[in-house]
Amino acid sequence: MSASAPILDPAEIYRKSFAIIQAEADLARFGADARSIVVRMIHACGMVDLADDIVVSSGFAGAARTALKAGAPVLCDAEMVRHGVITRLMPASNEVLCLLNDPQVREIAARKQTTRSAAQVDLWADRMGGAVIAIGNAPTALFRLLDLIDAGAPKPAAIIGVPVGFVGAAESKDALVADPRGVEFLTVTGRRGGSALASSAVNALAGGLEGHG
């Protein structure tokens, strides 16, 4: 018995993938504005049960999309997140930045005895106001972001806080959910997260569920 021919048309692959996700995932608790983001994130990881762990504030999608349309930058904790963002979808040629390799970061990390991921967040301060933050790797970056907001740093428009890992990841996301500091947010509770989830959320905000890779 011969195998069925593979689907080769990119648009059809996306259409069928999203249709499967919408049929298999429990999306009932998400509003229409957030649903496309959740679907895109599930598509990035292949796990429909991810929907069970996603927490999204009621105004997240609207605040993030408004910020992007106004030209807000996207600040990323890792180069993998930055490279995962499809820049041609950005509605206002938005800057997509990761400052992890800025020459100042290593010195800040050494002086404060912290990670480079956390240290780079200090360099976001003059860009943070009204920005979209995408953290996909480092719990220390999310913790530092919350600390800076507590200290009076300008608030971003929205936080995508989905760091992955076994040490600090769940705790950093729990801290965001418990007190988002008046900022709209999206997170995935527990250990799961990662660059692909963070960048896919940004791409969904910028372009919805159209067939782009």
Coordinates of C-alpha atoms in Angstrom, one line a residue:
M1 CA 0.0 0.0 0.0
S2 CA 1.6 3.2 -1.1
A3 CA 1.9 6.2 1.2
S4 CA -0.1 9.3 0.4
A5 CA 1.8 12.0 -1.5
P6 CA 3.3 14.7 0.8
I7 CA 1.7 18.2 0.7
L8 CA 4.3 20.6 -0.8
D9 CA 2.4 23.8 -1.1
P10 CA 3.5 26.0 1.9
A11 CA 0.1 27.8 2.2
E12 CA -1.7 24.5 2.3
I13 CA 0.7 23.1 4.9
Y14 CA 0.0 26.1 7.1
R15 CA -3.8 25.9 6.5
K16 CA -4.0 22.2 7.4
S17 CA -1.7 22.6 10.4
F18 CA -3.7 25.4 11.9
A19 CA -7.0 23.5 11.2
I20 CA -5.6 20.4 13.1
I21 CA -4.6 22.6 16.0
Q22 CA -7.9 24.3 16.2
A23 CA -9.7 20.9 16.1
E24 CA -7.4 19.2 18.7
A25 CA -6.5 22.0 21.2
D26 CA -8.8 23.3 23.9
L27 CA -9.0 27.0 22.9
A28 CA -12.4 27.8 24.4
R29 CA -11.1 30.0 27.2
F30 CA -9.2 32.3 24.9
G31 CA -10.7 35.3 23.3
A32 CA -10.6 35.7 19.5
D33 CA -7.7 38.2 19.7
A34 CA -5.5 35.8 21.7
R35 CA -6.5 32.6 20.0
S36 CA -4.4 33.2 16.9
I37 CA -1.4 33.7 19.1
V38 CA -2.0 30.5 21.0
V39 CA -2.4 28.5 17.8
R40 CA 0.8 29.9 16.4
M41 CA 2.7 29.0 19.6
I42 CA 1.3 25.4 19.5
H43 CA 2.4 25.2 15.8
A44 CA 5.9 26.2 16.9
C45 CA 6.2 23.3 19.3
G46 CA 3.8 20.6 18.1
M47 CA 2.1 20.2 21.5
V48 CA -1.6 20.9 21.6
D49 CA -1.6 20.6 25.4
L50 CA 0.5 23.7 25.6
A51 CA -2.8 25.6 25.5
D52 CA -3.5 24.3 29.1
D53 CA -0.4 26.1 30.4
I54 CA -0.8 29.4 28.6
V55 CA -1.8 32.4 30.7
V56 CA -2.6 35.6 28.8
S57 CA -3.9 38.8 30.2
S58 CA -7.1 40.2 28.8
G59 CA -5.6 43.2 27.1
F60 CA -2.3 41.6 25.9
A61 CA -3.1 41.2 22.2
G62 CA -4.5 44.6 21.8
A63 CA -1.8 46.4 23.7
A64 CA 1.0 44.5 21.9
R65 CA -0.4 45.0 18.5
T66 CA -1.1 48.7 19.1
A67 CA 2.5 49.1 20.3
L68 CA 3.9 47.4 17.2
K69 CA 1.8 49.5 14.9
A70 CA 3.1 52.6 16.6
G71 CA 6.7 51.5 15.9
A72 CA 7.6 50.1 19.3
P73 CA 10.8 48.0 19.4
V74 CA 10.8 44.3 20.2
L75 CA 13.4 43.6 22.9
C76 CA 14.6 39.9 23.0
D77 CA 16.6 38.1 25.6
A78 CA 18.4 35.8 23.1
E79 CA 19.6 35.9 19.6
M80 CA 17.5 32.8 18.8
V81 CA 14.4 34.8 19.7
R82 CA 15.6 37.7 17.6
H83 CA 16.3 35.5 14.6
G84 CA 13.0 33.8 14.9
V85 CA 11.0 37.0 14.5
I86 CA 9.9 37.5 10.8
T87 CA 11.0 41.2 10.4
R88 CA 9.1 41.7 7.1
L89 CA 5.9 41.2 9.1
M90 CA 6.6 44.1 11.4
P91 CA 3.9 46.7 10.8
A92 CA 6.2 49.8 11.2
S93 CA 9.7 48.4 10.3
N94 CA 10.1 47.9 14.1
E95 CA 13.5 47.3 15.5
V96 CA 14.0 43.8 16.8
L97 CA 16.9 43.9 19.3
C98 CA 19.0 41.6 21.4
L99 CA 21.8 43.2 23.4
L100 CA 23.3 40.1 24.8
N101 CA 26.5 40.7 22.9
D102 CA 26.8 44.4 23.7
P103 CA 30.4 45.0 25.0
Q104 CA 28.9 46.4 28.2
V105 CA 27.1 43.3 29.2
R106 CA 30.0 41.2 30.4
E107 CA 31.2 44.0 32.6
I108 CA 27.8 44.5 34.1
A109 CA 27.4 40.8 34.7
A110 CA 30.7 40.5 36.4
R111 CA 30.1 43.6 38.6
K112 CA 26.7 42.5 39.7
Q113 CA 27.6 38.8 39.8
T114 CA 24.7 37.9 37.6
T115 CA 24.1 36.3 34.2
R116 CA 24.7 38.1 31.0
S117 CA 21.0 37.6 30.1
A118 CA 20.0 39.5 33.2
A119 CA 22.8 42.1 32.7
Q120 CA 21.6 43.0 29.2
V121 CA 18.2 43.9 30.6
D122 CA 19.8 46.9 32.3
L123 CA 20.6 48.2 28.8
W124 CA 17.0 48.0 27.8
A125 CA 16.0 50.8 30.2
D126 CA 16.0 53.7 27.6
R127 CA 14.0 51.6 25.1
M128 CA 11.6 49.8 27.5
G129 CA 8.8 52.3 27.6
G130 CA 6.0 51.1 25.4
A131 CA 8.1 48.2 24.0
V132 CA 7.2 44.6 23.4
I133 CA 9.5 42.3 25.5
A134 CA 10.1 38.8 24.3
I135 CA 11.9 36.5 26.8
G136 CA 12.2 32.9 25.6
N137 CA 15.3 31.5 27.3
A138 CA 16.5 33.2 30.5
P139 CA 14.5 33.2 33.7
T140 CA 17.1 35.6 35.1
A141 CA 16.2 38.1 32.4
L142 CA 12.5 38.0 33.4
F143 CA 13.3 38.4 37.1
R144 CA 15.6 41.3 36.3
L145 CA 12.9 42.9 34.1
L146 CA 10.4 42.7 36.9
D147 CA 12.9 44.2 39.3
L148 CA 13.6 47.1 37.0
I149 CA 9.9 47.9 36.7
D150 CA 9.6 47.7 40.5
A151 CA 12.5 50.2 40.7
G152 CA 10.6 52.7 38.5
A153 CA 11.9 51.8 35.0
P154 CA 9.5 52.7 32.1
K155 CA 6.9 50.0 31.6
P156 CA 6.7 48.1 28.4
A157 CA 3.5 47.8 26.5
A158 CA 3.5 44.0 26.8
I159 CA 5.7 41.1 28.1
I160 CA 6.0 37.7 26.4
G161 CA 7.6 35.8 29.3
V162 CA 8.2 32.2 28.3
P163 CA 11.7 31.3 29.6
V164 CA 12.4 27.6 29.4
G165 CA 14.3 25.4 31.9
F166 CA 14.5 23.5 35.2
V167 CA 16.0 26.2 37.4
G168 CA 14.0 29.4 37.9
A169 CA 11.9 29.2 34.8
A170 CA 8.6 28.2 36.5
E171 CA 9.3 30.6 39.4
S172 CA 10.0 33.6 37.1
K173 CA 6.7 33.0 35.2
D174 CA 4.8 32.5 38.5
A175 CA 6.2 35.9 39.6
L176 CA 4.9 37.5 36.4
V177 CA 1.4 36.0 36.8
A178 CA 1.2 36.9 40.4
D179 CA 2.1 40.5 39.8
P180 CA 2.4 41.7 36.3
R181 CA 3.1 45.3 37.5
G182 CA 0.2 46.7 35.5
V183 CA 1.7 45.4 32.2
E184 CA -0.2 43.2 29.8
F185 CA 1.5 39.8 29.5
L186 CA 1.6 36.3 28.0
T187 CA 3.3 33.3 29.6
V188 CA 3.5 29.5 29.7
T189 CA 3.5 28.3 33.2
G190 CA 5.8 25.5 34.3
R191 CA 9.1 24.4 32.7
R192 CA 8.1 24.7 29.1
G193 CA 9.0 27.7 27.0
G194 CA 11.8 28.6 24.6
S195 CA 12.9 30.8 21.7
A196 CA 10.5 29.4 19.2
L197 CA 7.5 30.1 21.5
A198 CA 8.6 33.6 22.1
S199 CA 9.3 34.5 18.5
S200 CA 6.1 32.7 17.3
A201 CA 4.0 34.9 19.6
V202 CA 5.6 38.0 18.2
N203 CA 5.0 36.7 14.6
A204 CA 1.4 36.1 15.5
L205 CA 1.0 39.6 16.8
A206 CA 2.5 41.0 13.7
G207 CA 0.9 38.7 11.1
G208 CA -1.8 36.4 12.6
L209 CA -2.1 33.0 11.0
E210 CA -1.2 33.7 7.4
G211 CA 1.1 31.1 5.7
H212 CA 4.5 32.4 6.4
G213 CA 7.5 30.5 7.7

